[in-house]
Amino acid sequence: MTAVLGFGGYVPDRVMTNDDWAAIVDTDDEWITTRTGIKERRFAADDQSTLDLSELAALTAMKDAGLNQDDIDEIVVATDTPEVYTPDTASLLQDRLGCRNVPTYDLGGSGCAGWIQAIDVARARIAFEPKKVLVVGVELISRLISWEDRATCVLFGDAAGAVVMGPGDGKAELLDVISGTDGSKADILTLQTGGTRHPFTVESAAAGDHQRLEMKGSEVFREAVRRMSAVTLELLEKLDRPLSEVALLIPHQANKRIIDAVGHKLGIEEDKVFINVDRYGNTGSATVPLGLWEAYEQGRIKPGDLVVLTAFGAGFHWASAAMQF
Ligand code: ACO
């Protein structure tokens, strides 16, 4: 049995509203609200970086679990916006938290599905050898997106979420995870510059290519709805649990219209679908652990509740996880 021992999260203080964006690019509150449901998002302070956000989320999860840095046996960080190119954010986090020389690694590039994939990896590691694994989902997207591309910049925000997982009993049991990938759809959401295919050059940096997130919006929308609803139903079927037993669905928070469409396709009541995209925007691999932490903190999850998490991300990846509180 794999348990979640503690939940944590962190959002920066700086609020960036739709009107704030309208003062920078050619957009307005009405367009952003009707297309995405986003009203505001949080941006990290100038002196904060991915490691700072990770640390603050990790500390809340460790405190909630009643554990200190010496209790952590492994660290996984899911992020597409790492602290530096090399080494991984997880090794820097190990040092920052003052943990022992335990194994650490990043799960990067999986976009917004990365954190659910990471808890699946942690689950396998715990089954292999009983240990306590810190799993962080973090994104500091405001520093890596183009502040000139209105089609993408208004969608994102900065945040971190975390859990500590371990064997035996805890606050929730991780019942199962199902994930999948369709690599043939890699081009519908991609940031190319900086890898070996398109290394950085002075010219590409000057042209802002390293911030050019390319997104086929309507295709991402379609795939997101199709995959998140299908993998959620597949997971419930595998667990032999009807949808009516789900107390709360926490979907990846990219866009309220996507969330509504998934809810509609599943046929789940609106009040059972968690939404905070209006306040934080799309925080990448942080949305699901952040939502989980908020729902838990707000008392929206009660003992006995079945909670389902689902996400999609660049890859194209999708994943669902079920937790029994
Ligand atoms: N403000 C005003 N107008 C804008 C803005 C903006 N911020 N951005 C784009 N527009 C314009 C476009 O230029 C276009 O103008 P045109 O018709 O003159 O060419 C018009 O609005 C319509 O653009 P569309 O892309 O067709 O708008 P659409 O209704 O498809 O909505 C959106 C765009 C919100 C991105 C939608 O496609 C979507 O939600 N897709 C899913 C993508 C997503 O959620 N990605 C999240 C990141 S990835 C992840 O989470 C894994």
Coordinates of C-alpha atoms and ligand atoms in Angstrom, one line a residue:
M1 CA 0.0 0.0 0.0
T2 CA 1.3 3.5 -0.9
A3 CA 0.1 6.4 1.3
V4 CA 0.2 10.2 1.0
L5 CA 1.6 11.4 4.3
G6 CA 1.4 15.1 3.8
F7 CA 0.2 17.8 1.4
G8 CA 1.8 21.2 0.6
G9 CA 1.8 24.1 -1.7
Y10 CA 3.0 27.6 -2.3
V11 CA 1.9 30.5 -4.5
P12 CA 3.9 33.7 -4.8
D13 CA 2.3 36.9 -3.4
R14 CA 2.4 39.0 -6.6
V15 CA -1.0 39.1 -8.3
M16 CA -1.1 39.7 -12.0
T17 CA -4.6 40.5 -13.2
N18 CA -6.1 40.4 -16.7
D19 CA -6.1 44.2 -16.7
D20 CA -2.3 44.1 -15.8
W21 CA -1.8 42.0 -19.0
A22 CA -4.0 44.3 -21.0
A23 CA -1.6 47.1 -20.2
I24 CA 1.3 45.1 -21.7
V25 CA -0.2 43.2 -24.7
D26 CA -3.2 43.7 -26.9
T27 CA -5.8 41.8 -24.9
D28 CA -8.6 42.4 -22.4
D29 CA -10.3 40.9 -19.4
E30 CA -13.3 39.9 -21.4
W31 CA -11.3 37.8 -24.0
I32 CA -9.3 36.1 -21.4
T33 CA -12.2 35.4 -19.1
T34 CA -14.5 34.0 -21.8
R35 CA -11.8 31.9 -23.5
T36 CA -10.1 30.6 -20.4
G37 CA -11.9 31.4 -17.2
I38 CA -8.7 33.0 -15.9
K39 CA -9.1 36.2 -13.9
E40 CA -5.6 36.5 -12.3
R41 CA -2.4 34.5 -11.8
R42 CA 0.5 34.8 -9.4
F43 CA 4.0 35.7 -10.5
A44 CA 7.2 35.0 -8.5
A45 CA 9.1 38.0 -7.1
D46 CA 12.2 39.1 -8.9
D47 CA 14.4 37.5 -6.2
Q48 CA 12.5 34.1 -6.3
S49 CA 13.4 31.2 -8.5
T50 CA 12.1 27.7 -9.1
L51 CA 14.1 26.4 -6.1
D52 CA 12.5 28.9 -3.7
L53 CA 9.0 27.9 -4.8
S54 CA 9.9 24.2 -4.5
E55 CA 11.3 24.6 -1.0
L56 CA 8.3 26.4 0.3
A57 CA 5.9 23.8 -1.0
A58 CA 8.1 21.0 0.2
L59 CA 8.3 22.4 3.7
T60 CA 4.5 22.7 4.0
A61 CA 4.2 19.0 2.9
M62 CA 6.9 17.8 5.3
K63 CA 5.3 19.8 8.1
D64 CA 1.9 18.3 7.3
A65 CA 3.4 14.8 7.3
G66 CA 5.1 15.5 10.6
L67 CA 8.5 14.8 9.1
N68 CA 11.8 16.6 8.9
Q69 CA 14.6 16.7 6.4
D70 CA 16.3 13.6 7.9
D71 CA 13.2 11.5 7.2
I72 CA 13.2 12.0 3.4
D73 CA 14.6 9.1 1.5
E74 CA 14.2 10.3 -2.1
I75 CA 13.2 13.5 -4.0
V76 CA 11.4 13.9 -7.3
V77 CA 10.7 17.3 -8.9
A78 CA 8.4 17.5 -11.9
T79 CA 9.0 20.7 -13.8
D80 CA 9.5 22.2 -17.3
T81 CA 11.0 25.4 -15.8
P82 CA 14.0 24.1 -13.8
E83 CA 16.2 26.2 -11.6
V84 CA 19.1 25.8 -14.1
Y85 CA 19.8 23.6 -17.1
T86 CA 22.1 21.3 -15.2
P87 CA 22.0 20.0 -12.5
D88 CA 18.4 19.0 -11.7
T89 CA 16.3 21.1 -9.4
A90 CA 15.8 18.1 -7.1
S91 CA 19.5 17.9 -6.2
L92 CA 19.5 21.6 -5.4
L93 CA 16.4 21.1 -3.3
Q94 CA 18.0 18.3 -1.4
D95 CA 20.8 20.6 -0.4
R96 CA 18.5 23.6 0.3
L97 CA 16.3 21.4 2.6
G98 CA 19.3 19.9 4.3
C99 CA 18.3 16.3 3.5
R100 CA 20.8 13.4 3.6
N101 CA 22.6 12.4 0.4
V102 CA 19.5 10.5 -0.8
P103 CA 18.7 9.9 -4.5
T104 CA 17.1 12.8 -6.4
Y105 CA 15.9 13.4 -9.9
D106 CA 13.8 15.7 -12.1
L107 CA 11.0 14.6 -14.3
G108 CA 11.0 17.3 -17.0
G109 CA 9.4 18.0 -20.3
S110 CA 6.1 16.2 -19.6
G111 CA 4.4 19.6 -19.1
C112 CA 1.4 19.6 -17.0
A113 CA 1.1 15.8 -16.7
G114 CA 4.5 15.6 -15.1
W115 CA 3.5 15.5 -11.5
I116 CA 1.0 12.7 -11.8
Q117 CA 3.7 10.7 -13.7
A118 CA 6.1 11.6 -10.8
I119 CA 3.8 10.2 -8.1
D120 CA 3.5 7.0 -10.3
V121 CA 7.3 6.7 -10.3
A122 CA 7.4 7.3 -6.5
R123 CA 4.7 4.6 -6.0
A124 CA 6.9 2.1 -7.9
R125 CA 10.0 3.1 -5.9
I126 CA 8.1 2.7 -2.6
A127 CA 6.8 -0.7 -3.7
F128 CA 10.4 -1.7 -4.5
E129 CA 11.8 -0.5 -1.2
P130 CA 9.8 1.1 1.6
K131 CA 10.9 4.7 1.7
K132 CA 9.6 8.3 2.1
V133 CA 9.5 10.2 -1.2
L134 CA 9.0 13.9 -1.5
V135 CA 7.3 14.7 -4.8
V136 CA 7.2 18.3 -6.0
G137 CA 5.4 19.9 -9.0
V138 CA 6.7 23.4 -9.7
E139 CA 6.7 25.9 -12.4
L140 CA 8.0 29.4 -12.7
I141 CA 6.7 30.1 -16.2
S142 CA 6.5 33.9 -16.0
R143 CA 10.3 34.1 -16.5
L144 CA 10.4 31.7 -19.6
I145 CA 7.3 32.7 -21.6
S146 CA 7.3 35.5 -24.1
W147 CA 5.8 38.7 -22.6
E148 CA 4.9 39.8 -26.1
D149 CA 2.9 36.8 -27.3
R150 CA -0.7 37.4 -26.2
A151 CA -1.8 34.0 -27.4
T152 CA 0.2 32.3 -24.6
C153 CA 1.4 34.7 -22.0
V154 CA -2.0 35.3 -20.5
L155 CA -2.6 31.6 -19.8
F156 CA 0.1 30.9 -17.2
G157 CA 1.1 31.5 -13.6
D158 CA 3.8 30.5 -11.1
A159 CA 3.3 28.0 -8.2
A160 CA 4.4 24.8 -6.5
G161 CA 2.7 21.9 -4.9
A162 CA 4.1 18.8 -3.1
V163 CA 3.3 15.6 -1.3
V164 CA 5.3 13.3 0.8
M165 CA 4.6 9.6 0.0
G166 CA 5.5 6.5 1.9
P167 CA 4.5 2.9 2.6
G168 CA 1.6 1.9 5.0
D169 CA -1.1 4.2 6.4
G170 CA -1.3 7.9 5.9
K171 CA -3.8 10.7 5.1
A172 CA -4.8 9.0 1.9
E173 CA -4.0 5.8 0.0
L174 CA -2.8 6.1 -3.6
L175 CA -5.0 3.5 -5.1
D176 CA -3.7 3.5 -8.7
V177 CA -2.4 5.6 -11.5
I178 CA -2.9 5.2 -15.3
S179 CA -0.9 7.3 -17.7
G180 CA -0.3 7.3 -21.5
T181 CA 1.6 9.1 -24.2
D182 CA 1.0 9.8 -27.9
G183 CA 4.4 10.9 -29.2
S184 CA 3.0 11.5 -32.7
K185 CA 1.3 14.6 -31.2
A186 CA 4.5 16.1 -29.9
D187 CA 4.2 19.1 -32.2
I188 CA 0.9 20.4 -30.8
L189 CA 2.6 21.9 -27.8
T190 CA 6.3 22.5 -28.0
L191 CA 9.2 24.9 -27.1
Q192 CA 12.0 23.9 -29.4
T193 CA 14.9 26.2 -28.9
G194 CA 17.6 25.3 -26.4
G195 CA 17.9 21.5 -27.1
T196 CA 20.2 19.8 -29.5
R197 CA 18.0 20.2 -32.5
H198 CA 17.8 24.0 -32.1
P199 CA 20.7 25.0 -29.9
F200 CA 20.7 28.6 -28.5
T201 CA 22.4 31.1 -30.8
V202 CA 22.9 34.8 -30.4
E203 CA 20.4 35.3 -33.2
S204 CA 17.8 32.9 -31.8
A205 CA 18.1 34.4 -28.4
A206 CA 17.7 38.0 -29.8
A207 CA 14.6 36.8 -31.7
G208 CA 13.1 35.4 -28.5
D209 CA 13.0 31.9 -29.9
H210 CA 13.7 30.4 -26.4
Q211 CA 10.4 31.8 -25.2
R212 CA 8.4 30.8 -28.2
L213 CA 5.9 28.3 -26.9
E214 CA 4.1 26.9 -30.0
M215 CA 0.7 25.7 -29.3
K216 CA -2.0 24.4 -31.7
G217 CA -4.7 25.7 -29.3
S218 CA -7.8 23.9 -30.6
E219 CA -6.0 20.6 -31.1
V220 CA -4.6 20.8 -27.5
F221 CA -8.1 21.5 -26.4
R222 CA -9.6 18.6 -28.2
E223 CA -6.9 16.1 -27.1
A224 CA -7.1 17.4 -23.5
V225 CA -10.8 16.7 -23.2
R226 CA -10.7 13.4 -25.0
R227 CA -7.7 12.0 -23.0
M228 CA -8.5 13.3 -19.5
S229 CA -12.1 11.9 -19.6
A230 CA -11.1 8.6 -21.2
V231 CA -8.2 7.9 -18.7
T232 CA -10.4 8.9 -15.8
L233 CA -13.1 6.4 -16.8
E234 CA -10.4 3.7 -17.5
L235 CA -9.0 4.2 -14.0
L236 CA -12.4 4.0 -12.3
E237 CA -13.2 0.9 -14.3
K238 CA -9.9 -0.7 -13.3
L239 CA -10.7 0.1 -9.7
D240 CA -14.3 -1.1 -10.1
R241 CA -15.6 2.1 -8.6
P242 CA -18.5 4.0 -10.2
L243 CA -18.2 7.7 -11.1
S244 CA -20.9 8.3 -8.5
E245 CA -18.5 7.4 -5.7
V246 CA -16.0 10.1 -6.7
A247 CA -16.3 12.9 -4.1
L248 CA -13.9 15.3 -5.9
L249 CA -12.3 15.4 -9.3
I250 CA -9.2 17.6 -9.4
P251 CA -8.3 18.2 -13.1
H252 CA -5.3 20.0 -14.5
Q253 CA -6.1 23.7 -14.5
A254 CA -5.3 24.9 -18.0
N255 CA -8.6 26.4 -19.0
K256 CA -12.1 26.4 -17.4
R257 CA -13.6 25.5 -20.8
I258 CA -11.5 22.3 -20.9
I259 CA -12.5 21.5 -17.3
D260 CA -16.2 22.1 -18.0
A261 CA -16.0 19.9 -21.2
V262 CA -14.3 17.1 -19.2
G263 CA -16.9 17.3 -16.5
H264 CA -19.7 17.3 -19.1
K265 CA -18.3 14.3 -20.9
L266 CA -17.9 12.4 -17.7
G267 CA -21.4 13.4 -16.5
I268 CA -20.0 14.4 -13.0
E269 CA -21.8 17.1 -10.9
E270 CA -20.3 20.6 -11.2
D271 CA -19.8 20.9 -7.5
K272 CA -17.6 17.8 -7.5
V273 CA -15.1 19.4 -9.9
F274 CA -12.3 21.4 -8.3
I275 CA -11.5 24.7 -10.0
N276 CA -8.9 27.4 -9.1
V277 CA -7.7 28.3 -12.6
D278 CA -9.6 31.6 -12.2
R279 CA -7.1 32.6 -9.4
Y280 CA -3.8 31.0 -10.5
G281 CA -4.0 30.4 -14.3
N282 CA -2.2 27.4 -15.7
T283 CA 0.7 26.6 -13.3
G284 CA 1.9 23.5 -15.4
S285 CA 3.0 20.6 -13.3
A286 CA 2.0 22.5 -10.1
T287 CA -1.7 22.7 -10.8
V288 CA -2.7 19.2 -9.6
P289 CA -0.7 19.1 -6.3
L290 CA -1.6 22.7 -5.6
G291 CA -5.3 21.9 -6.2
L292 CA -5.0 18.9 -4.0
W293 CA -3.4 20.9 -1.2
E294 CA -6.0 23.7 -1.4
A295 CA -8.9 21.2 -1.4
Y296 CA -7.4 19.4 1.6
E297 CA -6.7 22.7 3.4
Q298 CA -10.1 24.1 2.7
G299 CA -11.8 21.0 4.1
R300 CA -13.3 20.0 0.8
I301 CA -11.9 16.5 1.2
K302 CA -13.2 14.4 4.1
P303 CA -12.2 11.1 5.5
G304 CA -13.6 8.3 3.3
D305 CA -13.6 10.5 0.1
L306 CA -12.5 9.1 -3.2
V307 CA -10.5 11.8 -5.0
V308 CA -9.5 11.5 -8.7
L309 CA -6.7 13.6 -10.2
T310 CA -6.3 14.0 -14.0
A311 CA -4.0 15.9 -16.2
F312 CA -2.6 16.3 -19.8
G313 CA 0.5 17.9 -21.0
A314 CA 3.0 18.4 -23.8
G315 CA 4.2 15.1 -25.2
F316 CA 1.3 14.5 -25.6
H317 CA 0.9 12.9 -22.2
W318 CA -2.2 12.2 -20.0
A319 CA -2.6 10.6 -16.6
S320 CA -5.1 10.0 -13.8
A321 CA -4.6 9.0 -10.2
A322 CA -7.1 7.9 -7.5
M323 CA -6.7 8.6 -3.8
Q324 CA -8.8 7.1 -1.1
F325 CA -8.9 9.4 2.0
Ligands
ACO1 N1 -6.3 38.5 -26.3 C1 -7.1 38.9 -27.4 N2 -7.1 38.2 -28.5 C2 -6.3 37.1 -28.6 C3 -5.5 36.7 -27.5 C4 -5.5 37.4 -26.4 N3 -4.8 37.1 -25.3 N4 -4.9 35.5 -27.9 C5 -5.3 35.3 -29.1 N5 -6.1 36.2 -29.6 C6 -6.8 36.3 -30.9 C7 -6.1 35.5 -31.9 O1 -5.1 36.3 -32.5 C8 -7.2 35.2 -32.9 O2 -7.4 36.4 -33.7 P1 -7.7 36.3 -35.2 O3 -9.0 35.5 -35.3 O4 -7.8 37.7 -35.7 O5 -6.6 35.6 -35.9 C9 -8.5 35.1 -32.0 O6 -8.1 35.7 -30.8 C10 -8.9 33.7 -31.8 O7 -7.8 32.9 -31.5 P2 -8.0 31.4 -31.3 O8 -6.7 30.8 -31.0 O9 -8.9 30.8 -32.3 O10 -8.9 31.4 -29.9 P3 -9.5 30.2 -29.2 O11 -11.0 30.4 -29.1 O12 -9.1 28.9 -29.8 O13 -8.9 30.3 -27.8 C11 -7.2 29.3 -26.5 C12 -7.5 30.2 -27.6 C13 -7.7 29.9 -25.2 C14 -5.7 29.2 -26.3 C15 -7.8 27.9 -26.7 O14 -7.4 27.4 -28.0 C16 -7.4 26.9 -25.7 O15 -7.9 27.0 -24.6 N6 -6.7 25.9 -26.1 C17 -6.2 24.9 -25.2 C18 -4.8 25.2 -25.0 C19 -4.4 25.2 -23.5 O16 -5.2 25.3 -22.6 N7 -3.1 25.3 -23.3 C20 -2.6 25.4 -22.0 C21 -1.2 25.2 -22.0 S1 -0.7 23.7 -22.3 C22 -1.0 22.7 -21.0 O17 -1.6 23.0 -20.1 C23 -0.5 21.3 -21.1

